[in-house]
Short mmCIF file of C-alpha atoms in Angstrom, two decimals:
data_model
loop_
_atom_site.label_atom_id
_atom_site.label_comp_id
_atom_site.label_asym_id
_atom_site.label_seq_id
_atom_site.Cartn_x
_atom_site.Cartn_y
_atom_site.Cartn_z
CA PHE A 1 -26.35 -77.76 -109.02
CA SER A 2 -26.26 -77.89 -105.25
CA SER A 3 -29.98 -77.07 -105.05
CA ILE A 4 -30.74 -79.85 -107.56
CA ILE A 5 -28.64 -82.31 -105.53
CA LYS A 6 -30.39 -81.21 -102.34
CA GLU A 7 -33.81 -81.62 -103.98
CA GLU A 8 -32.95 -85.10 -105.32
CA ASN A 9 -31.62 -86.08 -101.90
CA GLN A 10 -34.91 -85.01 -100.31
CA ARG A 11 -36.84 -86.95 -102.97
CA MET A 12 -34.80 -90.09 -102.24
CA ASN A 13 -35.44 -89.67 -98.51
CA ARG A 14 -39.16 -89.35 -99.20
CA GLN A 15 -39.09 -92.57 -101.24
CA VAL A 16 -37.33 -94.46 -98.47
CA GLU A 17 -39.85 -93.07 -95.99
CA THR A 18 -42.70 -94.16 -98.25
CA ILE A 19 -41.38 -97.73 -98.40
CA LEU A 20 -40.99 -97.86 -94.64
CA LYS A 21 -44.44 -96.37 -94.13
CA ALA A 22 -45.93 -98.87 -96.58
CA SER A 23 -44.54 -101.74 -94.54
CA GLN A 24 -45.92 -100.15 -91.37
CA LEU A 25 -49.30 -99.63 -93.05
CA GLU A 26 -49.41 -103.29 -93.97
CA LYS A 27 -49.10 -104.12 -90.28
CA GLN A 28 -51.53 -101.35 -89.28
CA GLU A 29 -48.80 -99.68 -87.21
CA VAL A 30 -49.11 -96.05 -88.25
CA ASN A 31 -50.09 -93.72 -85.45
CA LEU A 32 -51.29 -90.46 -86.89
CA ASN A 33 -50.70 -87.32 -84.90
CA LEU A 34 -54.03 -85.69 -85.77
CA LYS A 35 -54.59 -82.11 -84.72
CA PRO A 36 -56.67 -79.22 -86.03
CA THR A 37 -54.67 -77.88 -88.97
CA HIS A 38 -55.22 -75.12 -91.52
CA VAL A 39 -54.24 -77.14 -94.58
CA HIS A 40 -53.97 -74.30 -97.11
CA GLU A 41 -50.61 -73.48 -95.53
CA LEU A 42 -49.38 -77.09 -95.92
CA ILE A 43 -50.56 -77.23 -99.54
CA THR A 44 -48.78 -73.94 -100.33
CA ASP A 45 -45.52 -75.21 -98.74
CA VAL A 46 -45.63 -78.45 -100.76
CA VAL A 47 -46.25 -76.61 -104.04
CA GLU A 48 -43.38 -74.17 -103.32
CA ASN A 49 -41.02 -77.17 -103.07
CA PHE A 50 -41.76 -78.01 -106.71
CA GLN A 51 -40.92 -74.57 -108.11
CA LEU A 52 -37.43 -75.53 -109.32
CA GLN A 53 -38.68 -78.68 -111.10
CA LEU A 54 -41.58 -76.75 -112.62
CA GLU A 55 -39.28 -74.01 -113.92
CA GLN A 56 -37.09 -76.64 -115.59
CA LYS A 57 -40.12 -77.90 -117.53
CA ASN A 58 -41.66 -74.43 -118.04
CA GLY A 59 -44.60 -75.74 -116.04
CA LYS A 60 -46.79 -74.20 -113.39
CA VAL A 61 -49.19 -75.01 -110.63
CA GLU A 62 -52.29 -72.85 -110.59
CA MET A 63 -53.63 -72.71 -107.06
CA GLU A 64 -57.25 -71.84 -106.43
CA LEU A 65 -57.53 -72.13 -102.66
CA GLY A 66 -61.21 -71.28 -102.51
CA ALA A 67 -62.22 -73.22 -99.40
CA VAL A 68 -63.81 -70.88 -96.88
CA ASN A 69 -62.95 -73.37 -94.11
CA ASP A 70 -59.61 -75.23 -94.38
CA LEU A 71 -59.47 -76.54 -90.80
CA ILE A 72 -59.26 -80.34 -90.68
CA ASN A 73 -57.82 -82.82 -88.22
CA ALA A 74 -54.58 -83.71 -89.96
CA ASP A 75 -51.21 -85.27 -89.37
CA GLU A 76 -49.01 -82.55 -90.88
CA VAL A 77 -46.24 -84.91 -92.03
CA HIS A 78 -48.49 -87.50 -93.65
CA PHE A 79 -50.82 -84.90 -95.12
CA SER A 80 -47.88 -83.02 -96.67
CA ASN A 81 -46.52 -86.33 -98.03
CA LEU A 82 -49.78 -87.29 -99.69
CA ILE A 83 -50.12 -83.87 -101.40
CA ASN A 84 -46.45 -84.15 -102.38
CA ASN A 85 -47.08 -87.58 -103.97
CA LEU A 86 -50.03 -86.29 -106.00
CA VAL A 87 -48.17 -83.21 -107.30
CA ASP A 88 -45.05 -85.32 -107.95
CA ASN A 89 -47.11 -87.79 -110.02
CA ALA A 90 -48.66 -84.94 -112.01
CA MET A 91 -45.10 -83.81 -112.83
CA LYS A 92 -43.79 -87.32 -113.57
CA TYR A 93 -46.61 -88.21 -115.92
CA SER A 94 -46.57 -84.98 -117.87
CA LYS A 95 -46.37 -85.14 -121.65
CA GLU A 96 -43.01 -84.81 -123.33
CA ASN A 97 -42.47 -81.35 -124.83
CA VAL A 98 -45.66 -80.01 -123.22
CA ALA A 99 -45.33 -77.70 -120.23
CA PRO A 100 -47.03 -79.33 -117.23
CA LEU A 101 -50.05 -77.41 -116.01
CA ILE A 102 -51.32 -78.58 -112.65
CA THR A 103 -54.44 -77.04 -111.15
CA LEU A 104 -54.84 -77.47 -107.41
CA SER A 105 -58.13 -76.17 -106.06
CA THR A 106 -59.95 -76.38 -102.76
CA SER A 107 -63.51 -75.80 -101.64
CA SER A 108 -65.55 -76.51 -98.55
CA ASP A 109 -69.15 -77.10 -97.62
CA ALA A 110 -70.85 -77.51 -94.25
CA LYS A 111 -69.10 -80.81 -93.46
CA TYR A 112 -66.22 -81.38 -95.87
CA PHE A 113 -63.00 -79.92 -97.22
CA HIS A 114 -62.46 -80.77 -100.91
CA ILE A 115 -59.19 -80.81 -102.85
CA ARG A 116 -58.95 -81.28 -106.60
CA ILE A 117 -55.61 -81.86 -108.34
CA GLU A 118 -55.84 -81.82 -112.11
CA ASP A 119 -53.09 -82.17 -114.70
CA ASN A 120 -52.63 -82.04 -118.48
CA GLY A 121 -50.45 -85.15 -118.52
CA ILE A 122 -50.52 -88.43 -120.39
CA GLY A 123 -53.67 -89.66 -118.63
CA MET A 124 -54.69 -93.27 -117.98
CA THR A 125 -56.99 -95.90 -119.39
CA ARG A 126 -60.18 -96.81 -117.52
CA ASP A 127 -58.59 -100.14 -116.47
CA THR A 128 -55.55 -98.36 -115.06
CA VAL A 129 -57.73 -95.90 -113.11
CA LYS A 130 -59.46 -98.88 -111.46
CA ARG A 131 -56.12 -100.24 -110.20
CA ILE A 132 -53.93 -97.23 -109.39
CA PHE A 133 -54.54 -97.37 -105.64
CA GLU A 134 -53.32 -101.01 -105.40
CA ARG A 135 -49.97 -101.56 -103.74
CA PHE A 136 -47.08 -102.08 -106.18
CA PHE A 137 -49.32 -101.42 -109.21
CA ARG A 138 -47.39 -99.56 -111.89
CA ALA A 139 -49.25 -98.12 -114.85
CA HIS A 140 -47.98 -99.13 -118.26
CA THR A 141 -46.78 -95.85 -119.66
CA GLY A 142 -45.86 -96.96 -123.16
CA ASN A 143 -42.42 -95.58 -123.93
CA VAL A 144 -42.13 -93.43 -120.79
CA HIS A 145 -39.02 -94.85 -119.15
CA ASN A 146 -38.10 -91.89 -117.00
CA VAL A 147 -40.78 -92.59 -114.39
CA LYS A 148 -39.21 -94.31 -111.43
CA GLY A 149 -40.95 -95.62 -108.37
CA PHE A 150 -42.29 -98.61 -106.57
CA GLY A 151 -46.01 -98.40 -107.19
CA LEU A 152 -46.51 -97.43 -103.55
CA GLY A 153 -47.26 -93.73 -103.84
CA LEU A 154 -50.98 -93.84 -104.60
CA SER A 155 -51.56 -96.79 -102.29
CA TYR A 156 -50.00 -94.69 -99.53
CA VAL A 157 -52.10 -91.65 -100.55
CA LYS A 158 -55.35 -93.65 -100.38
CA THR A 159 -54.41 -95.25 -97.04
CA MET A 160 -53.56 -91.84 -95.57
CA ILE A 161 -56.75 -90.21 -96.88
CA GLU A 162 -58.76 -93.04 -95.31
CA ALA A 163 -56.77 -92.72 -92.06
CA HIS A 164 -57.92 -89.07 -92.07
CA ASN A 165 -61.53 -90.38 -92.49
CA GLY A 166 -61.60 -89.07 -96.04
CA ASP A 167 -62.16 -90.36 -99.54
CA ILE A 168 -60.25 -90.09 -102.83
CA LYS A 169 -61.43 -90.70 -106.38
CA ALA A 170 -59.50 -90.59 -109.63
CA GLU A 171 -60.70 -89.71 -113.12
CA SER A 172 -58.62 -89.71 -116.24
CA VAL A 173 -58.73 -89.53 -120.01
CA LEU A 174 -55.85 -91.13 -121.86
CA GLY A 175 -53.83 -88.44 -123.60
CA LYS A 176 -55.66 -85.60 -121.84
CA GLY A 177 -54.70 -85.79 -118.17
CA SER A 178 -55.89 -86.95 -114.76
CA GLN A 179 -57.87 -85.55 -111.87
CA PHE A 180 -57.85 -86.58 -108.23
CA ASN A 181 -60.72 -85.53 -105.96
CA ILE A 182 -60.25 -85.71 -102.21
CA GLN A 183 -62.92 -85.18 -99.56
CA LEU A 184 -61.98 -84.79 -95.90
CA PRO A 185 -64.18 -84.04 -92.88
CA LEU A 186 -63.77 -80.56 -91.47
CA ALA A 187 -62.59 -80.25 -87.86
CA LYS A 188 -65.43 -79.52 -85.47
CA GLU A 189 -65.00 -75.99 -84.15
CA GLY A 190 -64.30 -75.80 -80.43
CA ARG A 191 -62.65 -79.24 -80.21
CA GLY A 192 -58.93 -79.61 -79.49
#
């Protein structure tokens, strides 16, 4: 019970942080502390934090960290938060009585680091996909009442990806699940 309380406490703190960050973002006040970072380590740490929740739902995260180069200029705190938000959403919007399966994979090419986060959750309509990155937008989830939040998470994710000079796209099929594709520029070797 104490570990569940601790985890919920951390989640609440993250939500408060997200609200504060959202108000800062609105005023363009966020100063990112960008430095060359091997992001596979950050991704692994974030996923490990979800193990208890995953076990409770008999779910799992399959990690396929296939990027040959994972060095990007990142703000560790914000980057961890945005990955946390995406994995948290995949958990929140899982189907009832179906074990969540989240696939997190990475790849890289000459210029970019790519992350794909895919889930087997409830999915979204095409109209919802068009609006999910808007501030305070909350998807209509039918009779799913256990999903709490402020509609800030994905707005924050998109803002942070763009602050890292990256791009994010969402795809989804209602009833089948969602996929988020992130592209971030690799750090230039020899700088920093």
